[in-house]
mmCIF file of C-alpha atoms in Angstrom:
data_model
loop_
_atom_site.group_PDB
_atom_site.id
_atom_site.type_symbol
_atom_site.label_atom_id
_atom_site.label_comp_id
_atom_site.label_asym_id
_atom_site.label_seq_id
_atom_site.Cartn_x
_atom_site.Cartn_y
_atom_site.Cartn_z
ATOM 1 C CA MET A 1 -2.802 13.374 29.783
ATOM 2 C CA ASN A 2 -0.514 10.692 30.698
ATOM 3 C CA THR A 3 1.969 11.532 33.260
ATOM 4 C CA GLN A 4 3.729 8.217 33.577
ATOM 5 C CA PRO A 5 7.305 8.082 32.415
ATOM 6 C CA THR A 6 7.578 6.554 29.035
ATOM 7 C CA TYR A 7 10.063 3.665 28.749
ATOM 8 C CA ILE A 8 12.109 3.704 25.509
ATOM 9 C CA ARG A 9 14.069 0.646 24.101
ATOM 10 C CA THR A 10 17.185 1.458 22.402
ATOM 11 C CA GLY A 11 18.551 -0.332 19.250
ATOM 12 C CA ALA A 12 15.141 -2.054 18.836
ATOM 13 C CA VAL A 13 14.122 -0.965 15.337
ATOM 14 C CA ARG A 14 14.396 -3.530 12.535
ATOM 15 C CA PRO A 15 13.466 -1.714 9.310
ATOM 16 C CA LEU A 16 12.776 -4.696 6.994
ATOM 17 C CA GLU A 17 10.533 -6.192 9.843
ATOM 18 C CA CYS A 18 8.801 -2.860 10.177
ATOM 19 C CA LEU A 19 7.833 -2.673 6.472
ATOM 20 C CA SER A 20 6.683 -6.216 6.331
ATOM 21 C CA GLU A 21 4.759 -6.115 9.394
ATOM 22 C CA GLY A 22 3.290 -2.846 8.420
ATOM 23 C CA TRP A 23 1.904 -4.504 5.286
ATOM 24 C CA ARG A 24 0.418 -7.228 7.377
ATOM 25 C CA LEU A 25 -1.195 -4.787 9.727
ATOM 26 C CA ILE A 26 -3.185 -3.069 7.122
ATOM 27 C CA ARG A 27 -3.784 -5.570 4.403
ATOM 28 C CA ASP A 28 -7.094 -6.557 5.398
ATOM 29 C CA GLN A 29 -8.436 -3.076 5.172
ATOM 30 C CA TYR A 30 -5.703 -1.762 2.837
ATOM 31 C CA LEU A 31 -7.874 0.038 0.414
ATOM 32 C CA LEU A 32 -9.874 1.881 3.187
ATOM 33 C CA MET A 33 -6.483 2.892 4.624
ATOM 34 C CA VAL A 34 -5.332 4.124 1.238
ATOM 35 C CA GLY A 35 -8.468 6.277 1.239
ATOM 36 C CA ILE A 36 -8.006 7.472 4.847
ATOM 37 C CA SER A 37 -4.438 8.502 4.314
ATOM 38 C CA LEU A 38 -5.108 10.284 0.984
ATOM 39 C CA VAL A 39 -7.974 12.298 2.322
ATOM 40 C CA GLY A 40 -6.101 13.024 5.569
ATOM 41 C CA ILE A 41 -3.104 14.228 3.562
ATOM 42 C CA ILE A 42 -5.030 16.293 1.263
ATOM 43 C CA ILE A 43 -7.183 17.969 4.198
ATOM 44 C CA ALA A 44 -3.902 18.660 6.001
ATOM 45 C CA SER A 45 -2.334 20.341 2.787
ATOM 46 C CA ALA A 46 -5.339 22.252 1.966
ATOM 47 C CA VAL A 47 -5.777 24.204 5.066
ATOM 48 C CA PRO A 48 -3.206 27.100 5.441
ATOM 49 C CA PHE A 49 -0.395 27.017 8.110
ATOM 50 C CA GLY A 50 -0.693 23.294 8.833
ATOM 51 C CA LEU A 51 -3.707 23.968 11.189
ATOM 52 C CA LEU A 52 -5.196 20.530 10.533
ATOM 53 C CA GLN A 53 -2.053 18.604 9.654
ATOM 54 C CA GLY A 54 -1.802 17.509 13.370
ATOM 55 C CA PRO A 55 -5.368 16.334 13.834
ATOM 56 C CA MET A 56 -5.302 14.542 10.387
ATOM 57 C CA MET A 57 -2.155 12.733 11.132
ATOM 58 C CA CYS A 58 -3.279 11.713 14.613
ATOM 59 C CA GLY A 59 -6.458 10.402 12.954
ATOM 60 C CA ILE A 60 -4.438 8.233 10.595
ATOM 61 C CA TYR A 61 -2.403 6.852 13.482
ATOM 62 C CA ILE A 62 -5.785 6.233 15.626
ATOM 63 C CA CYS A 63 -6.715 3.996 12.574
ATOM 64 C CA LEU A 64 -3.597 2.178 12.636
ATOM 65 C CA PHE A 65 -3.525 1.518 16.353
ATOM 66 C CA ALA A 66 -6.978 0.105 16.217
ATOM 67 C CA LEU A 67 -5.843 -2.204 13.458
ATOM 68 C CA ALA A 68 -2.875 -3.127 15.545
ATOM 69 C CA ARG A 69 -5.330 -4.016 18.234
ATOM 70 C CA GLY A 70 -7.243 -6.244 15.914
ATOM 71 C CA GLU A 71 -10.070 -3.824 15.463
ATOM 72 C CA ARG A 72 -12.263 -2.953 12.434
ATOM 73 C CA ILE A 73 -12.136 0.754 11.440
ATOM 74 C CA GLU A 74 -14.261 3.070 9.471
ATOM 75 C CA PHE A 75 -13.584 5.971 7.300
ATOM 76 C CA GLY A 76 -14.935 8.340 10.031
ATOM 77 C CA THR A 77 -12.307 7.220 12.364
ATOM 78 C CA LEU A 78 -9.822 9.559 10.669
ATOM 79 C CA PHE A 79 -11.878 12.469 12.148
ATOM 80 C CA LYS A 80 -11.302 11.384 15.728
ATOM 81 C CA GLY A 81 -7.979 13.084 15.375
ATOM 82 C CA MET A 82 -9.751 16.282 15.993
ATOM 83 C CA ASP A 83 -9.780 15.209 19.558
ATOM 84 C CA HIS A 84 -6.139 15.952 19.559
ATOM 85 C CA PHE A 85 -6.361 19.216 17.814
ATOM 86 C CA THR A 86 -4.258 21.197 20.269
ATOM 87 C CA PRO A 87 -1.256 18.826 20.905
ATOM 88 C CA GLY A 88 -1.360 17.879 17.283
ATOM 89 C CA LEU A 89 -1.042 21.574 16.355
ATOM 90 C CA ILE A 90 1.758 22.080 18.658
ATOM 91 C CA ALA A 91 3.633 19.063 17.340
ATOM 92 C CA THR A 92 3.108 20.477 13.774
ATOM 93 C CA LEU A 93 4.473 23.910 14.763
ATOM 94 C CA VAL A 94 7.526 22.437 16.287
ATOM 95 C CA GLN A 95 8.267 20.853 13.001
ATOM 96 C CA PHE A 96 7.405 24.006 10.703
ATOM 97 C CA VAL A 97 8.427 26.825 12.743
ATOM 98 C CA PRO A 98 12.140 26.129 12.475
ATOM 99 C CA MET A 99 11.743 25.285 8.692
ATOM 100 C CA MET A 100 10.046 28.743 8.247
ATOM 101 C CA LEU A 101 12.499 30.524 10.207
ATOM 102 C CA VAL A 102 15.380 29.202 8.041
ATOM 103 C CA ILE A 103 13.720 29.124 4.615
ATOM 104 C CA ILE A 104 11.984 32.325 4.552
ATOM 105 C CA PRO A 105 14.809 34.624 5.609
ATOM 106 C CA THR A 106 17.178 32.814 3.227
ATOM 107 C CA THR A 107 14.709 33.316 0.238
ATOM 108 C CA LEU A 108 14.175 36.891 1.164
ATOM 109 C CA PHE A 109 17.843 37.615 1.453
ATOM 110 C CA PHE A 110 18.385 36.127 -2.129
ATOM 111 C CA PHE A 111 15.588 38.080 -3.709
ATOM 112 C CA ILE A 112 16.792 41.325 -1.924
ATOM 113 C CA ARG A 113 20.254 40.859 -3.286
ATOM 114 C CA VAL A 114 18.729 40.265 -6.674
ATOM 115 C CA ALA A 115 16.743 43.386 -6.451
ATOM 116 C CA MET A 116 19.615 45.520 -5.299
ATOM 117 C CA ALA A 117 21.908 44.071 -7.984
ATOM 118 C CA ILE A 118 19.391 44.945 -10.851
ATOM 119 C CA GLY A 119 18.567 48.319 -9.265
ATOM 120 C CA ARG A 120 22.335 49.547 -9.440
ATOM 121 C CA ASP A 121 22.275 49.159 -13.187
ATOM 122 C CA GLY A 122 19.091 50.914 -13.858
ATOM 123 C CA GLY A 123 16.762 47.894 -13.724
ATOM 124 C CA ARG A 124 18.422 45.743 -16.413
ATOM 125 C CA PRO A 125 19.750 42.441 -15.594
ATOM 126 C CA ARG A 126 23.449 42.295 -14.822
ATOM 127 C CA PRO A 127 25.721 39.164 -15.590
ATOM 128 C CA ASP A 128 26.637 39.038 -11.681
ATOM 129 C CA VAL A 129 23.021 38.442 -10.714
ATOM 130 C CA ALA A 130 23.213 34.778 -12.203
ATOM 131 C CA GLU A 131 26.140 34.338 -9.973
ATOM 132 C CA LEU A 132 23.901 34.617 -6.796
ATOM 133 C CA VAL A 133 21.989 31.633 -7.833
ATOM 134 C CA PRO A 134 24.541 28.799 -7.146
ATOM 135 C CA GLY A 135 25.193 30.206 -3.707
ATOM 136 C CA PHE A 136 21.407 30.315 -2.956
ATOM 137 C CA VAL A 137 20.992 26.829 -4.023
ATOM 138 C CA LEU A 138 24.102 25.527 -2.201
ATOM 139 C CA THR A 139 22.633 27.191 0.977
ATOM 140 C CA ILE A 140 19.338 25.218 0.447
ATOM 141 C CA LEU A 141 21.254 22.142 -0.033
ATOM 142 C CA ILE A 142 23.217 22.500 3.017
ATOM 143 C CA LEU A 143 20.170 23.305 5.075
ATOM 144 C CA MET A 144 17.824 20.677 3.766
ATOM 145 C CA PRO A 145 19.720 17.680 5.724
ATOM 146 C CA LEU A 146 19.320 19.738 8.758
ATOM 147 C CA LEU A 147 15.805 20.293 8.333
ATOM 148 C CA MET A 148 15.244 16.538 7.339
ATOM 149 C CA ALA A 149 17.075 15.518 10.524
ATOM 150 C CA LEU A 150 14.560 17.572 12.531
ATOM 151 C CA MET A 151 11.700 15.893 10.747
ATOM 152 C CA ALA A 152 13.166 12.422 11.533
ATOM 153 C CA LEU A 153 13.570 13.396 15.234
ATOM 154 C CA LEU A 154 9.897 13.895 15.419
ATOM 155 C CA LEU A 155 8.913 10.844 13.620
ATOM 156 C CA PHE A 156 6.929 9.368 16.659
ATOM 157 C CA SER A 157 5.282 12.623 17.966
ATOM 158 C CA TYR A 158 1.821 12.148 16.461
ATOM 159 C CA PRO A 159 1.644 8.398 17.680
ATOM 160 C CA LEU A 160 2.712 9.497 20.992
ATOM 161 C CA ILE A 161 0.051 11.993 21.218
ATOM 162 C CA VAL A 162 -2.528 9.407 20.163
ATOM 163 C CA ASP A 163 -1.408 6.526 22.212
ATOM 164 C CA ARG A 164 0.330 7.972 25.436
ATOM 165 C CA ARG A 165 -1.769 11.088 25.558
ATOM 166 C CA LEU A 166 1.335 13.447 25.726
ATOM 167 C CA SER A 167 1.227 17.041 25.205
ATOM 168 C CA GLY A 168 2.553 18.367 21.845
ATOM 169 C CA TRP A 169 5.778 19.539 23.207
ATOM 170 C CA GLU A 170 6.318 16.302 25.457
ATOM 171 C CA ALA A 171 5.560 14.204 22.448
ATOM 172 C CA CYS A 172 8.277 15.900 20.367
ATOM 173 C CA ARG A 173 10.802 15.675 23.322
ATOM 174 C CA THR A 174 9.983 11.937 23.684
ATOM 175 C CA SER A 175 10.108 11.210 20.035
ATOM 176 C CA ALA A 176 13.593 12.744 19.742
ATOM 177 C CA ARG A 177 14.859 10.533 22.563
ATOM 178 C CA ALA A 178 13.598 7.507 21.030
ATOM 179 C CA VAL A 179 14.944 8.340 17.608
ATOM 180 C CA LEU A 180 18.288 9.156 19.005
ATOM 181 C CA GLY A 181 18.220 5.746 20.861
ATOM 182 C CA ASN A 182 17.533 3.985 17.552
ATOM 183 C CA VAL A 183 19.396 5.978 14.939
ATOM 184 C CA GLY A 184 20.391 3.273 12.754
ATOM 185 C CA GLY A 185 17.145 1.396 12.754
ATOM 186 C CA ILE A 186 15.225 4.812 12.125
ATOM 187 C CA LEU A 187 17.609 5.783 9.355
ATOM 188 C CA GLY A 188 17.188 2.510 7.634
ATOM 189 C CA LEU A 189 13.274 2.697 7.956
ATOM 190 C CA ILE A 190 13.367 6.136 6.553
ATOM 191 C CA LEU A 191 15.483 5.005 3.563
ATOM 192 C CA LEU A 192 13.146 2.155 3.075
ATOM 193 C CA ASN A 193 10.087 4.249 2.993
ATOM 194 C CA ALA A 194 11.817 6.801 0.670
ATOM 195 C CA VAL A 195 12.507 4.004 -1.585
ATOM 196 C CA LEU A 196 8.932 2.691 -1.486
ATOM 197 C CA GLY A 197 7.679 6.320 -2.151
ATOM 198 C CA LEU A 198 10.127 6.648 -4.923
ATOM 199 C CA VAL A 199 8.815 3.375 -6.709
ATOM 200 C CA GLY A 200 5.274 4.621 -6.092
ATOM 201 C CA GLY A 201 6.083 7.994 -7.542
ATOM 202 C CA LEU A 202 7.555 6.542 -10.773
ATOM 203 C CA LEU A 203 3.912 5.100 -11.585
ATOM 204 C CA CYS A 204 2.761 8.371 -12.711
ATOM 205 C CA TYR A 205 2.713 9.587 -9.159
ATOM 206 C CA VAL A 206 -0.367 7.695 -8.404
ATOM 207 C CA GLY A 207 1.365 4.901 -6.900
ATOM 208 C CA ALA A 208 2.804 6.851 -4.199
ATOM 209 C CA PHE A 209 -0.668 7.173 -2.661
ATOM 210 C CA PHE A 210 -1.000 3.427 -2.616
ATOM 211 C CA VAL A 211 2.220 2.787 -0.867
ATOM 212 C CA MET A 212 1.785 5.795 1.819
ATOM 213 C CA PRO A 213 -0.433 3.737 4.099
ATOM 214 C CA ILE A 214 2.417 1.003 4.314
ATOM 215 C CA GLY A 215 4.904 3.759 5.333
ATOM 216 C CA PHE A 216 2.679 4.849 8.126
ATOM 217 C CA ALA A 217 2.112 1.356 9.285
ATOM 218 C CA ALA A 218 5.633 0.627 9.338
ATOM 219 C CA ILE A 219 6.201 3.754 11.588
ATOM 220 C CA VAL A 220 3.564 2.152 14.022
ATOM 221 C CA VAL A 221 5.480 -1.061 14.015
ATOM 222 C CA ALA A 222 8.698 0.777 14.772
ATOM 223 C CA TYR A 223 6.660 2.492 17.511
ATOM 224 C CA ARG A 224 5.803 -0.685 19.050
ATOM 225 C CA GLN A 225 9.293 -1.968 18.860
ATOM 226 C CA ILE A 226 10.520 1.069 20.911
ATOM 227 C CA PHE A 227 7.713 1.650 23.310
ATOM 228 C CA GLY A 228 5.990 -1.609 23.584
ATOM 229 C CA GLY A 229 2.138 -2.192 23.221
ATOM 230 C CA GLU A 230 -0.297 0.558 23.164
ATOM 231 C CA THR A 231 -1.704 1.908 26.402
ATOM 232 C CA GLY A 232 -5.291 1.928 24.963
#
């Protein structure tokens, strides 16, 4: 584990450059990165409670850092992310536990209110039950930006685990400091990645898988702009 302090550049992220350099980073092994990203995301999504999300994301970034060093990668490189299972899992929990603590109680409260309203009228739906829905939707809409902000703060947690060998918690803390020091650039990068994903999604959703590795690569470029070259 790296115990050296991590230097963070502020105001360093240039979103358009991140996207263009991200494409140049992966273009020679583009189709392989599409396959690696797709399989990594599928495995991460298929295993309950996000147990493998950390290792799979770490594996994707291991591949990208190798490409940044001018190395060739193989499909099996993805599974080197398992070497970072524990810190990857901790970083994933830091992301998802707050989400669950917000979404699950909110959803339970809504359904309990609905059940109580129906029960008071002998099991028949009451007109005021429908009035609960807008409040629930509004609550979710208010909470979602807060949850998205949390995800943005942790944008570099997996790259820091892979490159700087930080613990899961320290990687999350360092990522948050880096993002807060580069708010404008990070926001621009997230918006560009969102637009890229939207355009890909419009192509019968399949296109989203083809632009996904470009988004990951753009994050690696932003990482290098903030933290400098990899430590190896």
